[in-house]
């Protein structure tokens, strides 16, 4: 090969270089393709495989099954002869007719009423069993379970709230109608004293501001009733005005704010004494409260939490005020009584 001409040697050299380069290129291309395939197989999801697994179930033991069924059948009660001897022949005697009974005496009793009366009879002062608080005089007086009477309005409930409009106009009209402040205090004390221990109660006095006995309804225990009666005697507003103080809540919304507080107490019965003339000053000027605003809070907050019966004892109400408060009372299922 060394004897070959120079041109032939150059061609042979170029051929060898070409073969080497082509081989290297082929290997590079194969490597790139292999890498792409490997990466693609790694990134792509594997194909779904469906395998059929043979379900091997062992047949139940026939002998054991038959023995269990025989034991089960053996547990059944043996048949008995229940036929009674009967005869259609007339007998020498006849059964007398059943006596007539008053069906009212055999009506089912309400267990809650029995429990309420028994419990209230056991929680008297010093365990004496009289069932009253301080200043009370018995546990009867128009009560049946959680029934009550306030100024001639009969109602039932377990969460009672008393609202008193103590503005000067109401005080004057009440005195004119023969219902002075002392009479209202006596009726309130009598109602609280006769509440069963299963009841809860609250008191709010208001003009435009308001003064609650407590911010929530309290159980009608002897201690709470006695505290309420002392509060009525010592904290009752008789001047016709109620300025803001540590015991009085400032309230520019008038009755609307009082009813919002009442809704938080969640009563099911409200007794309110008023002349149905309510004012507020939302913009700083005293104005009459539109009845639609009072109706809105009565329907929304009070009736929205399960319902609340609103009863009103009114004094010399104006026709439009009587119409407005009457609508609220009727929708709540309560009663309106005007004392003139």
Short mmCIF file of N, CA and C in Angstrom, two decimals, residues 1 93 156 167 181 186 203 212 238 257 278 322 337:
data_model
loop_
_atom_site.label_atom_id
_atom_site.label_comp_id
_atom_site.label_asym_id
_atom_site.label_seq_id
_atom_site.Cartn_x
_atom_site.Cartn_y
_atom_site.Cartn_z
N UNK A 1 0.83 -1.19 0.00
CA UNK A 1 0.00 0.00 0.00
C UNK A 1 0.87 1.25 0.00
N UNK A 93 -127.78 -16.17 83.42
CA UNK A 93 -127.50 -14.85 83.98
C UNK A 93 -126.97 -13.94 82.86
N UNK A 156 -99.95 31.62 77.96
CA UNK A 156 -99.11 30.51 78.40
C UNK A 156 -97.73 30.68 77.80
N UNK A 167 -92.95 56.37 80.49
CA UNK A 167 -92.92 57.79 80.12
C UNK A 167 -94.02 58.54 80.87
N UNK A 181 -99.36 53.75 89.66
CA UNK A 181 -98.09 53.03 89.64
C UNK A 181 -98.08 51.89 90.65
N UNK A 186 -97.99 46.06 91.97
CA UNK A 186 -98.63 44.92 92.63
C UNK A 186 -98.92 43.80 91.64
N UNK A 203 -87.50 41.75 82.99
CA UNK A 203 -88.23 43.02 83.10
C UNK A 203 -87.40 44.11 82.43
N UNK A 212 -83.04 47.57 82.01
CA UNK A 212 -83.44 46.17 82.23
C UNK A 212 -83.11 45.71 83.65
N UNK A 238 -90.53 56.48 88.41
CA UNK A 238 -91.84 57.10 88.63
C UNK A 238 -91.87 58.55 88.18
N UNK A 257 -84.97 49.76 69.64
CA UNK A 257 -83.84 49.26 70.41
C UNK A 257 -84.26 48.34 71.54
N UNK A 278 -94.76 55.95 70.38
CA UNK A 278 -93.33 55.71 70.52
C UNK A 278 -92.55 56.71 69.67
N UNK A 322 -103.38 52.62 67.94
CA UNK A 322 -104.10 51.39 68.29
C UNK A 322 -104.15 50.45 67.09
N UNK A 337 -105.52 44.81 75.14
CA UNK A 337 -106.55 45.31 76.06
C UNK A 337 -106.29 46.78 76.33
#
